[in-house]
Amino acid sequence: MTSRAATLRTPDELVAQGLVSPDSLPALEKVAARYAVAVTSDVAALIDKADPNDPIARQYIPSADELVTQPGEDADPIGDHSHSPVNGIVHRYPDRVLFKLVHVCPVYCRFCFRREMVGPGKPNALSDEGYRTALDYIRSHREVWEVILTGGDPLMLSPRRLGEIMADLAAIDHVKIIRIHTRVPVADPVRVSAEMVAALKVEGATTWVAVHANHPRELSDSARAACALLTDAGIPLVSQSVLLRGVNDDAATLEALMRAFVENRIKPYYLHHGDLAPGTAHLRTTLAHGQELMRTLRGRVSGLCQPEYVLDIPGGHGKAPVGPSYLSQPDSPQRDKLEATRYRVVDYCGEVHFYPTQSP
Ligand code: SF4
């Protein structure tokens, strides 16, 4: 049996594998001292070393650009802290909580909005006592219908531990949905074993899995097989992606990504606008560009392939859909009388049509 290549965790190891040039080592040592680095063998195998702008490398290989923090960037860009009543819980909306079980991931994404909180050595690991307190919080808040396991990546836990946590949550009467956000099927697909799938299925609550991928090449054969294990077991999958400059900010790549999700029984769910995490400006696009891409996507792929383009409002104010609007109020009164009483609706070709403001 051949053993799997180890995850690359230092700039030295990235140089040794030819993934970065030796000249960049001093800058990358500084980046790695602040933000965790991990590139699994599955991800490393997807990188085209001959392409200096490889879209997979841009997501995972550290860059000296990360040393530049722009005005407005923030260590807690979506305001987790201000909505955290107890360690490990973020309670932003009435009917759901985030439950941050672990602070480690199979890979460390260079655009991560929790980059100041995840990685080895970060002080956020949940103790046994912290876990029990968080569970008590969920138990005592009867309005919590959905628990979203996030982190870090919850699928870094062993199937045994995951099974215990799933059972603890499903035993709470009012918790009906357990949603797991993960990079594992893409970044370390072999972790999705029959044991893990069994641990995720639990009596008393429905499990959903949100798979994070940003480029169609990330849905490799092994990633597809890992996703199939989950869906074949009856676990519904949704996608989450981040709109990233030089990775997926063109219509053809986004289209291929969304089609690949649907072909693999993953319903496109969220396309996040890049958060204002420190040192990530080189990976962000503008909202105007994101809206233009969404308009193009609407004309090119079926409704099944449409994600919702969302912005997490800085400061912890939650998500807002920021896709283009196709409906606008009647135009100014100088227009003809009929138009003044009708909405303007834009079709996928950009042509304007009218619809009555009142039912007949
Ligand atoms: S897997 Fe998720 S939490 Fe972990 S580094 Fe990537 S984006 Fe951040």
PDB file of N, CA and C and ligand atoms in Angstrom, residues 60 104-115 118 150-153 181-184 212 240 242, ligand 1:
ATOM      1  N   TYR A  60      -4.621  28.773  -2.256  1.00  0.00           N
ATOM      2  CA  TYR A  60      -4.003  28.035  -1.147  1.00  0.00           C
ATOM      3  C   TYR A  60      -2.539  28.396  -0.876  1.00  0.00           C
ATOM      4  N   VAL A 104      -9.215  24.097  13.328  1.00  0.00           N
ATOM      5  CA  VAL A 104      -8.255  23.643  12.312  1.00  0.00           C
ATOM      6  C   VAL A 104      -9.004  23.233  11.049  1.00  0.00           C
ATOM      7  N   CYS A 105      -8.269  23.256   9.931  1.00  0.00           N
ATOM      8  CA  CYS A 105      -8.843  22.944   8.619  1.00  0.00           C
ATOM      9  C   CYS A 105      -7.864  22.051   7.869  1.00  0.00           C
ATOM     10  N   PRO A 106      -8.337  21.357   6.835  1.00  0.00           N
ATOM     11  CA  PRO A 106      -7.397  20.526   6.060  1.00  0.00           C
ATOM     12  C   PRO A 106      -6.424  21.379   5.251  1.00  0.00           C
ATOM     13  N   VAL A 107      -6.896  22.560   4.852  1.00  0.00           N
ATOM     14  CA  VAL A 107      -6.094  23.520   4.090  1.00  0.00           C
ATOM     15  C   VAL A 107      -6.375  24.885   4.710  1.00  0.00           C
ATOM     16  N   TYR A 108      -5.543  25.864   4.434  1.00  0.00           N
ATOM     17  CA  TYR A 108      -5.851  27.224   4.893  1.00  0.00           C
ATOM     18  C   TYR A 108      -5.966  28.118   3.669  1.00  0.00           C
ATOM     19  N   CYS A 109      -7.202  28.590   3.450  1.00  0.00           N
ATOM     20  CA  CYS A 109      -7.501  29.372   2.260  1.00  0.00           C
ATOM     21  C   CYS A 109      -6.963  30.779   2.477  1.00  0.00           C
ATOM     22  N   ARG A 110      -6.352  31.326   1.452  1.00  0.00           N
ATOM     23  CA  ARG A 110      -5.656  32.617   1.623  1.00  0.00           C
ATOM     24  C   ARG A 110      -6.634  33.778   1.779  1.00  0.00           C
ATOM     25  N   PHE A 111      -7.918  33.554   1.490  1.00  0.00           N
ATOM     26  CA  PHE A 111      -8.921  34.617   1.563  1.00  0.00           C
ATOM     27  C   PHE A 111      -9.818  34.437   2.769  1.00  0.00           C
ATOM     28  N   CYS A 112      -9.488  33.477   3.653  1.00  0.00           N
ATOM     29  CA  CYS A 112     -10.430  33.077   4.703  1.00  0.00           C
ATOM     30  C   CYS A 112     -10.858  34.260   5.585  1.00  0.00           C
ATOM     31  N   PHE A 113     -12.157  34.369   5.824  1.00  0.00           N
ATOM     32  CA  PHE A 113     -12.674  35.466   6.656  1.00  0.00           C
ATOM     33  C   PHE A 113     -12.396  35.215   8.135  1.00  0.00           C
ATOM     34  N   ARG A 114     -12.039  33.979   8.487  1.00  0.00           N
ATOM     35  CA  ARG A 114     -11.692  33.699   9.887  1.00  0.00           C
ATOM     36  C   ARG A 114     -10.196  33.425  10.010  1.00  0.00           C
ATOM     37  N   ARG A 115      -9.404  34.011   9.135  1.00  0.00           N
ATOM     38  CA  ARG A 115      -7.977  33.657   9.089  1.00  0.00           C
ATOM     39  C   ARG A 115      -7.229  34.028  10.369  1.00  0.00           C
ATOM     40  N   VAL A 118      -8.374  30.790  12.771  1.00  0.00           N
ATOM     41  CA  VAL A 118      -8.148  29.366  12.481  1.00  0.00           C
ATOM     42  C   VAL A 118      -6.666  29.073  12.304  1.00  0.00           C
ATOM     43  N   THR A 150     -19.330  24.781  11.988  1.00  0.00           N
ATOM     44  CA  THR A 150     -18.354  25.450  11.132  1.00  0.00           C
ATOM     45  C   THR A 150     -17.089  25.616  11.944  1.00  0.00           C
ATOM     46  N   GLY A 151     -16.241  26.493  11.550  1.00  0.00           N
ATOM     47  CA  GLY A 151     -15.002  26.535  12.353  1.00  0.00           C
ATOM     48  C   GLY A 151     -14.012  27.548  11.899  1.00  0.00           C
ATOM     49  N   GLY A 152     -12.958  26.861  11.613  1.00  0.00           N
ATOM     50  CA  GLY A 152     -12.445  25.523  11.328  1.00  0.00           C
ATOM     51  C   GLY A 152     -13.414  24.611  10.560  1.00  0.00           C
ATOM     52  N   ASP A 153     -12.888  23.425  10.292  1.00  0.00           N
ATOM     53  CA  ASP A 153     -13.657  22.485   9.499  1.00  0.00           C
ATOM     54  C   ASP A 153     -14.091  21.311  10.366  1.00  0.00           C
ATOM     55  N   HIS A 181     -20.489  22.895   7.345  1.00  0.00           N
ATOM     56  CA  HIS A 181     -19.745  23.601   6.302  1.00  0.00           C
ATOM     57  C   HIS A 181     -18.343  23.036   6.232  1.00  0.00           C
ATOM     58  N   THR A 182     -17.940  22.608   5.035  1.00  0.00           N
ATOM     59  CA  THR A 182     -16.668  21.887   4.963  1.00  0.00           C
ATOM     60  C   THR A 182     -15.934  22.068   3.635  1.00  0.00           C
ATOM     61  N   ARG A 183     -14.630  22.009   3.740  1.00  0.00           N
ATOM     62  CA  ARG A 183     -13.721  21.997   2.596  1.00  0.00           C
ATOM     63  C   ARG A 183     -13.188  20.577   2.380  1.00  0.00           C
ATOM     64  N   VAL A 184     -13.483  19.669   3.311  1.00  0.00           N
ATOM     65  CA  VAL A 184     -12.855  18.342   3.288  1.00  0.00           C
ATOM     66  C   VAL A 184     -13.132  17.552   2.003  1.00  0.00           C
ATOM     67  N   HIS A 212     -17.559  23.538   0.157  1.00  0.00           N
ATOM     68  CA  HIS A 212     -16.896  24.768  -0.278  1.00  0.00           C
ATOM     69  C   HIS A 212     -15.918  24.465  -1.413  1.00  0.00           C
ATOM     70  N   GLN A 240     -21.028  26.248  -1.358  1.00  0.00           N
ATOM     71  CA  GLN A 240     -20.695  27.636  -1.059  1.00  0.00           C
ATOM     72  C   GLN A 240     -19.368  27.939  -1.723  1.00  0.00           C
ATOM     73  N   VAL A 242     -16.652  31.443  -2.887  1.00  0.00           N
ATOM     74  CA  VAL A 242     -16.306  32.857  -2.694  1.00  0.00           C
ATOM     75  C   VAL A 242     -15.880  33.391  -4.060  1.00  0.00           C
TER      76      VAL A 242
HETATM   77  S1  SF4 B   1     -11.550  25.792   5.109  1.00  0.00           S
HETATM   78 FE1  SF4 B   1     -12.995  27.463   5.615  1.00  0.00          FE
HETATM   79  S2  SF4 B   1     -12.429  28.087   7.730  1.00  0.00           S
HETATM   80 FE2  SF4 B   1     -10.730  26.863   6.903  1.00  0.00          FE
HETATM   81  S3  SF4 B   1      -9.299  28.325   6.018  1.00  0.00           S
HETATM   82 FE3  SF4 B   1     -10.665  27.696   4.336  1.00  0.00          FE
HETATM   83  S4  SF4 B   1     -12.327  29.197   4.347  1.00  0.00           S
HETATM   84 FE4  SF4 B   1     -11.264  29.373   6.330  1.00  0.00          FE
END
